[in-house]
Amino acid sequence: MSQSLDRALTLVEQLASGRKTLNELAAAVGVHKSTVLRLLRTLEAHRFVQREGPHHYRLGTALFDLAQRSLEDRDVRRCAEAALRELNQRTGHTVHLASYEDGEAIYIDKFESKHAVRMYSRIGKRAPLHCTAVGKVLVAALPPQRRRVIAESLDYPKLTENTITSAEEYLAELEKVAERGYAVDNGEHEDFINCIAAPISGPRGVVAAASVSVPKVIAGLDELMSLLPDLLAAAEKASIECGAPAPGKER
């Protein structure tokens, strides 16, 4: 690494802990103030450093912009893979990852069940918003006004006896999902499949939904619900990998 680059990075690291004077920065780098001033002017020109008053410097907006862009550019599928694979191995059941794209829920990853009886799904398949757990989670994460627009745009085909069939019923369900932090598909999409789903967040909110799906012949709803803590823990772990703050930490 070049000496100038090394010194510039050291300056940035020093400013990460708060604003500093030119004298403080020169002491930290171990060079004359004139050398530090030249480096600071270059960093300032690129908005990595900002002068605050006549004597102090602090980090500039460019660093925050780069950090935000880097977090947003993370591939949610890659970031969530380890947590969801572990969930699949622990439970033995089908685990899906779905995202909201252009008014639809799309399966973007899948970890197969270890049981002989499996559900049919594939990466790229669309999931109905009104009767799947992942669809409910993804729509519940949107602002209330946007939820209503989506709810009123759906056709609500009745796929099973438990399928939601009206906008008002769907909106009430979304409110519950938003409050409790997970969704349930109690045989609403396919009458022989139960499913639970939880949101995966990034730096700016929910970016995907993770789910565990089980044929009823393998496990009933009560048994599936007993896996909710595992699902929530996996979703939390995936969220941290996707750039969301750890619980208890502010953004």
PDB file of C-alpha atoms in Angstrom:
ATOM      1  CA  MET A   1       0.000   0.000   0.000  1.00  0.00           C
ATOM      2  CA  SER A   2       1.318   3.462  -0.859  1.00  0.00           C
ATOM      3  CA  GLN A   3       2.309   5.673   2.030  1.00  0.00           C
ATOM      4  CA  SER A   4      -0.151   8.420   1.100  1.00  0.00           C
ATOM      5  CA  LEU A   5      -3.041   5.963   0.823  1.00  0.00           C
ATOM      6  CA  ASP A   6      -2.120   4.386   4.148  1.00  0.00           C
ATOM      7  CA  ARG A   7      -2.087   7.795   5.827  1.00  0.00           C
ATOM      8  CA  ALA A   8      -5.383   8.819   4.244  1.00  0.00           C
ATOM      9  CA  LEU A   9      -7.081   5.632   5.452  1.00  0.00           C
ATOM     10  CA  THR A  10      -5.641   6.212   8.914  1.00  0.00           C
ATOM     11  CA  LEU A  11      -7.195   9.688   8.916  1.00  0.00           C
ATOM     12  CA  VAL A  12     -10.577   8.250   7.977  1.00  0.00           C
ATOM     13  CA  GLU A  13     -10.312   5.681  10.765  1.00  0.00           C
ATOM     14  CA  GLN A  14      -9.450   8.405  13.257  1.00  0.00           C
ATOM     15  CA  LEU A  15     -12.449  10.497  12.210  1.00  0.00           C
ATOM     16  CA  ALA A  16     -14.758   7.494  12.607  1.00  0.00           C
ATOM     17  CA  SER A  17     -14.639   8.042  16.367  1.00  0.00           C
ATOM     18  CA  GLY A  18     -15.617  11.712  16.104  1.00  0.00           C
ATOM     19  CA  ARG A  19     -14.411  15.056  14.863  1.00  0.00           C
ATOM     20  CA  LYS A  20     -10.735  15.890  15.268  1.00  0.00           C
ATOM     21  CA  THR A  21      -8.454  18.925  14.966  1.00  0.00           C
ATOM     22  CA  LEU A  22      -5.580  19.138  12.513  1.00  0.00           C
ATOM     23  CA  ASN A  23      -3.138  18.794  15.399  1.00  0.00           C
ATOM     24  CA  GLU A  24      -4.874  15.629  16.666  1.00  0.00           C
ATOM     25  CA  LEU A  25      -4.839  14.069  13.222  1.00  0.00           C
ATOM     26  CA  ALA A  26      -1.184  14.963  12.636  1.00  0.00           C
ATOM     27  CA  ALA A  27      -0.283  13.338  15.941  1.00  0.00           C
ATOM     28  CA  ALA A  28      -2.258  10.207  15.086  1.00  0.00           C
ATOM     29  CA  VAL A  29      -0.603   9.814  11.678  1.00  0.00           C
ATOM     30  CA  GLY A  30       2.808  10.881  12.917  1.00  0.00           C
ATOM     31  CA  VAL A  31       3.620  13.422  10.198  1.00  0.00           C
ATOM     32  CA  HIS A  32       3.777  17.205   9.859  1.00  0.00           C
ATOM     33  CA  LYS A  33       0.513  19.159   9.774  1.00  0.00           C
ATOM     34  CA  SER A  34       1.186  20.363   6.224  1.00  0.00           C
ATOM     35  CA  THR A  35       1.230  16.750   4.979  1.00  0.00           C
ATOM     36  CA  VAL A  36      -2.000  15.956   6.805  1.00  0.00           C
ATOM     37  CA  LEU A  37      -3.610  19.131   5.457  1.00  0.00           C
ATOM     38  CA  ARG A  38      -2.839  18.081   1.859  1.00  0.00           C
ATOM     39  CA  LEU A  39      -4.413  14.675   2.484  1.00  0.00           C
ATOM     40  CA  LEU A  40      -7.459  16.219   4.127  1.00  0.00           C
ATOM     41  CA  ARG A  41      -7.982  18.580   1.190  1.00  0.00           C
ATOM     42  CA  THR A  42      -7.946  15.635  -1.210  1.00  0.00           C
ATOM     43  CA  LEU A  43     -10.381  13.680   0.964  1.00  0.00           C
ATOM     44  CA  GLU A  44     -12.552  16.761   1.292  1.00  0.00           C
ATOM     45  CA  ALA A  45     -12.653  17.228  -2.483  1.00  0.00           C
ATOM     46  CA  HIS A  46     -14.137  13.718  -2.773  1.00  0.00           C
ATOM     47  CA  ARG A  47     -16.504  14.292   0.188  1.00  0.00           C
ATOM     48  CA  PHE A  48     -14.851  11.654   2.358  1.00  0.00           C
ATOM     49  CA  VAL A  49     -13.976  14.345   4.885  1.00  0.00           C
ATOM     50  CA  GLN A  50     -15.792  17.542   5.762  1.00  0.00           C
ATOM     51  CA  ARG A  51     -14.355  20.575   7.516  1.00  0.00           C
ATOM     52  CA  GLU A  52     -16.379  21.687  10.525  1.00  0.00           C
ATOM     53  CA  GLY A  53     -15.547  25.232  11.581  1.00  0.00           C
ATOM     54  CA  PRO A  54     -12.035  26.616  11.299  1.00  0.00           C
ATOM     55  CA  HIS A  55     -10.289  23.919  13.336  1.00  0.00           C
ATOM     56  CA  HIS A  56     -12.138  20.590  13.135  1.00  0.00           C
ATOM     57  CA  TYR A  57     -12.749  17.832  10.606  1.00  0.00           C
ATOM     58  CA  ARG A  58     -15.295  15.008  10.504  1.00  0.00           C
ATOM     59  CA  LEU A  59     -16.338  12.226   8.129  1.00  0.00           C
ATOM     60  CA  GLY A  60     -18.024  13.374   4.939  1.00  0.00           C
ATOM     61  CA  THR A  61     -21.227  12.228   3.281  1.00  0.00           C
ATOM     62  CA  ALA A  62     -19.507  10.196   0.570  1.00  0.00           C
ATOM     63  CA  LEU A  63     -18.558   7.484   3.071  1.00  0.00           C
ATOM     64  CA  PHE A  64     -22.142   7.097   4.211  1.00  0.00           C
ATOM     65  CA  ASP A  65     -23.355   7.031   0.602  1.00  0.00           C
ATOM     66  CA  LEU A  66     -20.861   4.288  -0.262  1.00  0.00           C
ATOM     67  CA  ALA A  67     -21.765   2.259   2.801  1.00  0.00           C
ATOM     68  CA  GLN A  68     -25.476   2.517   2.010  1.00  0.00           C
ATOM     69  CA  ARG A  69     -24.977   1.571  -1.627  1.00  0.00           C
ATOM     70  CA  SER A  70     -22.832  -1.385  -0.622  1.00  0.00           C
ATOM     71  CA  LEU A  71     -25.497  -2.662   1.778  1.00  0.00           C
ATOM     72  CA  GLU A  72     -28.273  -2.218  -0.785  1.00  0.00           C
ATOM     73  CA  ASP A  73     -26.248  -4.069  -3.400  1.00  0.00           C
ATOM     74  CA  ARG A  74     -25.979  -7.214  -1.286  1.00  0.00           C
ATOM     75  CA  ASP A  75     -27.662 -10.222  -2.811  1.00  0.00           C
ATOM     76  CA  VAL A  76     -30.382 -11.259  -0.362  1.00  0.00           C
ATOM     77  CA  ARG A  77     -30.265 -14.814  -1.642  1.00  0.00           C
ATOM     78  CA  ARG A  78     -26.552 -15.090  -0.938  1.00  0.00           C
ATOM     79  CA  CYS A  79     -26.789 -13.290   2.398  1.00  0.00           C
ATOM     80  CA  ALA A  80     -29.685 -15.434   3.647  1.00  0.00           C
ATOM     81  CA  GLU A  81     -28.390 -18.759   2.351  1.00  0.00           C
ATOM     82  CA  ALA A  82     -26.448 -19.937   5.402  1.00  0.00           C
ATOM     83  CA  ALA A  83     -29.238 -19.151   7.876  1.00  0.00           C
ATOM     84  CA  LEU A  84     -31.933 -20.768   5.744  1.00  0.00           C
ATOM     85  CA  ARG A  85     -29.854 -23.826   4.938  1.00  0.00           C
ATOM     86  CA  GLU A  86     -29.270 -24.320   8.651  1.00  0.00           C
ATOM     87  CA  LEU A  87     -33.021 -23.944   9.278  1.00  0.00           C
ATOM     88  CA  ASN A  88     -33.732 -26.575   6.633  1.00  0.00           C
ATOM     89  CA  GLN A  89     -31.228 -28.982   8.139  1.00  0.00           C
ATOM     90  CA  ARG A  90     -32.535 -28.423  11.666  1.00  0.00           C
ATOM     91  CA  THR A  91     -36.227 -28.877  10.824  1.00  0.00           C
ATOM     92  CA  GLY A  92     -36.017 -31.236   7.842  1.00  0.00           C
ATOM     93  CA  HIS A  93     -38.818 -29.282   6.162  1.00  0.00           C
ATOM     94  CA  THR A  94     -39.005 -27.235   2.960  1.00  0.00           C
ATOM     95  CA  VAL A  95     -37.639 -23.709   3.373  1.00  0.00           C
ATOM     96  CA  HIS A  96     -38.393 -20.976   0.851  1.00  0.00           C
ATOM     97  CA  LEU A  97     -37.039 -17.489   0.280  1.00  0.00           C
ATOM     98  CA  ALA A  98     -39.358 -15.115  -1.556  1.00  0.00           C
ATOM     99  CA  SER A  99     -39.195 -11.474  -2.623  1.00  0.00           C
ATOM    100  CA  TYR A 100     -41.766  -8.911  -3.728  1.00  0.00           C
ATOM    101  CA  GLU A 101     -41.358  -7.946  -7.359  1.00  0.00           C
ATOM    102  CA  ASP A 102     -43.765  -5.896  -9.479  1.00  0.00           C
ATOM    103  CA  GLY A 103     -46.839  -6.782  -7.452  1.00  0.00           C
ATOM    104  CA  GLU A 104     -46.035 -10.473  -7.016  1.00  0.00           C
ATOM    105  CA  ALA A 105     -44.240 -12.722  -4.564  1.00  0.00           C
ATOM    106  CA  ILE A 106     -41.515 -14.723  -6.291  1.00  0.00           C
ATOM    107  CA  TYR A 107     -39.649 -17.700  -4.866  1.00  0.00           C
ATOM    108  CA  ILE A 108     -35.963 -16.872  -5.244  1.00  0.00           C
ATOM    109  CA  ASP A 109     -34.489 -19.807  -3.325  1.00  0.00           C
ATOM    110  CA  LYS A 110     -35.589 -23.193  -1.991  1.00  0.00           C
ATOM    111  CA  PHE A 111     -34.174 -25.832   0.329  1.00  0.00           C
ATOM    112  CA  GLU A 112     -35.853 -29.202  -0.164  1.00  0.00           C
ATOM    113  CA  SER A 113     -37.571 -31.226   2.529  1.00  0.00           C
ATOM    114  CA  LYS A 114     -35.776 -34.275   3.859  1.00  0.00           C
ATOM    115  CA  HIS A 115     -39.068 -36.214   3.840  1.00  0.00           C
ATOM    116  CA  ALA A 116     -40.343 -38.460   1.058  1.00  0.00           C
ATOM    117  CA  VAL A 117     -43.538 -36.386   0.766  1.00  0.00           C
ATOM    118  CA  ARG A 118     -42.661 -33.008  -0.713  1.00  0.00           C
ATOM    119  CA  MET A 119     -44.515 -29.958  -1.961  1.00  0.00           C
ATOM    120  CA  TYR A 120     -44.247 -28.789  -5.538  1.00  0.00           C
ATOM    121  CA  SER A 121     -42.515 -25.445  -5.900  1.00  0.00           C
ATOM    122  CA  ARG A 122     -39.515 -24.096  -7.717  1.00  0.00           C
ATOM    123  CA  ILE A 123     -37.288 -21.048  -7.847  1.00  0.00           C
ATOM    124  CA  GLY A 124     -38.951 -18.418 -10.046  1.00  0.00           C
ATOM    125  CA  LYS A 125     -42.479 -19.635  -9.310  1.00  0.00           C
ATOM    126  CA  ARG A 126     -45.007 -16.975  -8.344  1.00  0.00           C
ATOM    127  CA  ALA A 127     -46.783 -17.194  -4.996  1.00  0.00           C
ATOM    128  CA  PRO A 128     -50.279 -15.706  -4.601  1.00  0.00           C
ATOM    129  CA  LEU A 129     -50.217 -12.709  -2.279  1.00  0.00           C
ATOM    130  CA  HIS A 130     -53.561 -13.333  -0.572  1.00  0.00           C
ATOM    131  CA  CYS A 131     -53.178 -16.960   0.519  1.00  0.00           C
ATOM    132  CA  THR A 132     -49.490 -17.680   1.074  1.00  0.00           C
ATOM    133  CA  ALA A 133     -47.517 -16.898   4.196  1.00  0.00           C
ATOM    134  CA  VAL A 134     -44.675 -15.302   2.211  1.00  0.00           C
ATOM    135  CA  GLY A 135     -47.125 -13.141   0.277  1.00  0.00           C
ATOM    136  CA  LYS A 136     -48.736 -11.904   3.485  1.00  0.00           C
ATOM    137  CA  VAL A 137     -45.369 -11.080   5.065  1.00  0.00           C
ATOM    138  CA  LEU A 138     -44.169  -9.122   2.041  1.00  0.00           C
ATOM    139  CA  VAL A 139     -47.353  -7.068   1.679  1.00  0.00           C
ATOM    140  CA  ALA A 140     -47.687  -6.510   5.441  1.00  0.00           C
ATOM    141  CA  ALA A 141     -44.255  -4.846   5.364  1.00  0.00           C
ATOM    142  CA  LEU A 142     -45.539  -2.102   3.052  1.00  0.00           C
ATOM    143  CA  PRO A 143     -47.104   1.177   4.261  1.00  0.00           C
ATOM    144  CA  PRO A 144     -50.846   0.839   5.072  1.00  0.00           C
ATOM    145  CA  GLN A 145     -51.934   2.909   2.080  1.00  0.00           C
ATOM    146  CA  ARG A 146     -49.890   0.748  -0.274  1.00  0.00           C
ATOM    147  CA  ARG A 147     -51.325  -2.379   1.355  1.00  0.00           C
ATOM    148  CA  ARG A 148     -54.834  -1.165   0.599  1.00  0.00           C
ATOM    149  CA  VAL A 149     -54.011  -0.430  -3.041  1.00  0.00           C
ATOM    150  CA  ILE A 150     -52.661  -3.959  -3.454  1.00  0.00           C
ATOM    151  CA  ALA A 151     -55.515  -5.547  -1.512  1.00  0.00           C
ATOM    152  CA  GLU A 152     -58.112  -3.828  -3.676  1.00  0.00           C
ATOM    153  CA  SER A 153     -56.323  -4.891  -6.878  1.00  0.00           C
ATOM    154  CA  LEU A 154     -56.406  -8.650  -6.182  1.00  0.00           C
ATOM    155  CA  ASP A 155     -58.991 -11.099  -7.567  1.00  0.00           C
ATOM    156  CA  TYR A 156     -59.024 -13.470  -4.546  1.00  0.00           C
ATOM    157  CA  PRO A 157     -59.516 -16.832  -6.235  1.00  0.00           C
ATOM    158  CA  LYS A 158     -60.832 -19.309  -3.670  1.00  0.00           C
ATOM    159  CA  LEU A 159     -58.264 -22.109  -3.777  1.00  0.00           C
ATOM    160  CA  THR A 160     -59.329 -23.934  -0.601  1.00  0.00           C
ATOM    161  CA  GLU A 161     -61.977 -23.661   2.090  1.00  0.00           C
ATOM    162  CA  ASN A 162     -59.619 -21.462   4.123  1.00  0.00           C
ATOM    163  CA  THR A 163     -58.641 -19.003   1.379  1.00  0.00           C
ATOM    164  CA  ILE A 164     -59.161 -15.307   2.083  1.00  0.00           C
ATOM    165  CA  THR A 165     -61.690 -13.986  -0.437  1.00  0.00           C
ATOM    166  CA  SER A 166     -62.063 -10.245   0.151  1.00  0.00           C
ATOM    167  CA  ALA A 167     -59.927  -7.121   0.429  1.00  0.00           C
ATOM    168  CA  GLU A 168     -61.196  -6.249   3.897  1.00  0.00           C
ATOM    169  CA  GLU A 169     -60.476  -9.729   5.216  1.00  0.00           C
ATOM    170  CA  TYR A 170     -57.026  -9.587   3.662  1.00  0.00           C
ATOM    171  CA  LEU A 171     -56.265  -6.154   5.138  1.00  0.00           C
ATOM    172  CA  ALA A 172     -57.295  -7.371   8.590  1.00  0.00           C
ATOM    173  CA  GLU A 173     -54.976 -10.353   8.195  1.00  0.00           C
ATOM    174  CA  LEU A 174     -52.110  -8.100   7.087  1.00  0.00           C
ATOM    175  CA  GLU A 175     -52.587  -5.969  10.183  1.00  0.00           C
ATOM    176  CA  LYS A 176     -52.183  -9.069  12.358  1.00  0.00           C
ATOM    177  CA  VAL A 177     -49.076 -10.120  10.436  1.00  0.00           C
ATOM    178  CA  ALA A 178     -47.498  -6.677  10.843  1.00  0.00           C
ATOM    179  CA  GLU A 179     -48.218  -6.701  14.587  1.00  0.00           C
ATOM    180  CA  ARG A 180     -46.945 -10.183  15.413  1.00  0.00           C
ATOM    181  CA  GLY A 181     -44.048 -10.344  12.949  1.00  0.00           C
ATOM    182  CA  TYR A 182     -44.953 -13.562  11.119  1.00  0.00           C
ATOM    183  CA  ALA A 183     -47.662 -15.026   8.882  1.00  0.00           C
ATOM    184  CA  VAL A 184     -49.508 -18.340   8.711  1.00  0.00           C
ATOM    185  CA  ASP A 185     -50.920 -20.191   5.723  1.00  0.00           C
ATOM    186  CA  ASN A 186     -53.368 -22.656   7.284  1.00  0.00           C
ATOM    187  CA  GLY A 187     -54.107 -24.703   4.180  1.00  0.00           C
ATOM    188  CA  GLU A 188     -55.138 -21.536   2.331  1.00  0.00           C
ATOM    189  CA  HIS A 189     -53.098 -22.001  -0.834  1.00  0.00           C
ATOM    190  CA  GLU A 190     -53.066 -25.808  -0.991  1.00  0.00           C
ATOM    191  CA  ASP A 191     -55.346 -27.607   1.431  1.00  0.00           C
ATOM    192  CA  PHE A 192     -52.744 -30.266   2.209  1.00  0.00           C
ATOM    193  CA  ILE A 193     -49.916 -27.798   3.028  1.00  0.00           C
ATOM    194  CA  ASN A 194     -49.377 -25.565   6.062  1.00  0.00           C
ATOM    195  CA  CYS A 195     -46.776 -22.826   6.098  1.00  0.00           C
ATOM    196  CA  ILE A 196     -45.331 -20.125   8.361  1.00  0.00           C
ATOM    197  CA  ALA A 197     -43.232 -17.173   7.180  1.00  0.00           C
ATOM    198  CA  ALA A 198     -41.209 -14.337   8.671  1.00  0.00           C
ATOM    199  CA  PRO A 199     -39.652 -11.180   7.208  1.00  0.00           C
ATOM    200  CA  ILE A 200     -35.996 -10.733   6.363  1.00  0.00           C
ATOM    201  CA  SER A 201     -34.863  -7.126   6.585  1.00  0.00           C
ATOM    202  CA  GLY A 202     -32.065  -5.074   5.078  1.00  0.00           C
ATOM    203  CA  PRO A 203     -30.817  -1.586   5.915  1.00  0.00           C
ATOM    204  CA  ARG A 204     -34.040   0.025   4.681  1.00  0.00           C
ATOM    205  CA  GLY A 205     -36.666  -2.475   5.732  1.00  0.00           C
ATOM    206  CA  VAL A 206     -38.045  -5.825   4.641  1.00  0.00           C
ATOM    207  CA  VAL A 207     -36.334  -7.262   1.552  1.00  0.00           C
ATOM    208  CA  ALA A 208     -37.644 -10.848   1.523  1.00  0.00           C
ATOM    209  CA  ALA A 209     -39.660 -13.474   3.368  1.00  0.00           C
ATOM    210  CA  ALA A 210     -38.481 -16.857   4.648  1.00  0.00           C
ATOM    211  CA  SER A 211     -40.893 -19.721   5.187  1.00  0.00           C
ATOM    212  CA  VAL A 212     -41.168 -23.274   6.427  1.00  0.00           C
ATOM    213  CA  SER A 213     -43.747 -25.439   4.615  1.00  0.00           C
ATOM    214  CA  VAL A 214     -44.982 -28.854   5.684  1.00  0.00           C
ATOM    215  CA  PRO A 215     -47.515 -31.309   4.197  1.00  0.00           C
ATOM    216  CA  LYS A 216     -50.240 -32.039   6.743  1.00  0.00           C
ATOM    217  CA  VAL A 217     -49.484 -35.756   6.563  1.00  0.00           C
ATOM    218  CA  ILE A 218     -46.020 -34.970   7.956  1.00  0.00           C
ATOM    219  CA  ALA A 219     -46.964 -32.422  10.622  1.00  0.00           C
ATOM    220  CA  GLY A 220     -50.080 -30.572  11.716  1.00  0.00           C
ATOM    221  CA  LEU A 221     -50.332 -26.829  12.219  1.00  0.00           C
ATOM    222  CA  ASP A 222     -49.603 -27.040  15.955  1.00  0.00           C
ATOM    223  CA  GLU A 223     -46.395 -28.958  15.312  1.00  0.00           C
ATOM    224  CA  LEU A 224     -45.414 -26.504  12.596  1.00  0.00           C
ATOM    225  CA  MET A 225     -46.056 -23.562  14.933  1.00  0.00           C
ATOM    226  CA  SER A 226     -43.642 -25.107  17.429  1.00  0.00           C
ATOM    227  CA  LEU A 227     -40.932 -24.344  14.845  1.00  0.00           C
ATOM    228  CA  LEU A 228     -41.757 -20.621  14.838  1.00  0.00           C
ATOM    229  CA  PRO A 229     -38.866 -19.709  17.188  1.00  0.00           C
ATOM    230  CA  ASP A 230     -36.448 -21.479  14.823  1.00  0.00           C
ATOM    231  CA  LEU A 231     -37.884 -19.610  11.842  1.00  0.00           C
ATOM    232  CA  LEU A 232     -37.717 -16.226  13.591  1.00  0.00           C
ATOM    233  CA  ALA A 233     -34.144 -16.868  14.708  1.00  0.00           C
ATOM    234  CA  ALA A 234     -33.126 -17.800  11.156  1.00  0.00           C
ATOM    235  CA  ALA A 235     -34.861 -14.712   9.736  1.00  0.00           C
ATOM    236  CA  GLU A 236     -33.074 -12.532  12.279  1.00  0.00           C
ATOM    237  CA  LYS A 237     -29.714 -14.068  11.427  1.00  0.00           C
ATOM    238  CA  ALA A 238     -30.378 -13.614   7.705  1.00  0.00           C
ATOM    239  CA  SER A 239     -31.461 -10.003   8.293  1.00  0.00           C
ATOM    240  CA  ILE A 240     -28.184  -9.161   9.999  1.00  0.00           C
ATOM    241  CA  GLU A 241     -26.302 -10.688   7.057  1.00  0.00           C
ATOM    242  CA  CYS A 242     -28.432  -8.558   4.722  1.00  0.00           C
ATOM    243  CA  GLY A 243     -27.392  -5.367   6.518  1.00  0.00           C
ATOM    244  CA  ALA A 244     -30.132  -4.893   9.103  1.00  0.00           C
ATOM    245  CA  PRO A 245     -28.948  -3.712  12.534  1.00  0.00           C
ATOM    246  CA  ALA A 246     -28.611  -6.360  15.219  1.00  0.00           C
ATOM    247  CA  PRO A 247     -31.413  -6.377  17.804  1.00  0.00           C
ATOM    248  CA  GLY A 248     -30.972  -3.648  20.374  1.00  0.00           C
ATOM    249  CA  LYS A 249     -28.737  -1.562  18.117  1.00  0.00           C
ATOM    250  CA  GLU A 250     -29.846   1.611  16.399  1.00  0.00           C
ATOM    251  CA  ARG A 251     -29.303   2.196  12.744  1.00  0.00           C
TER     252      ARG A 251
END
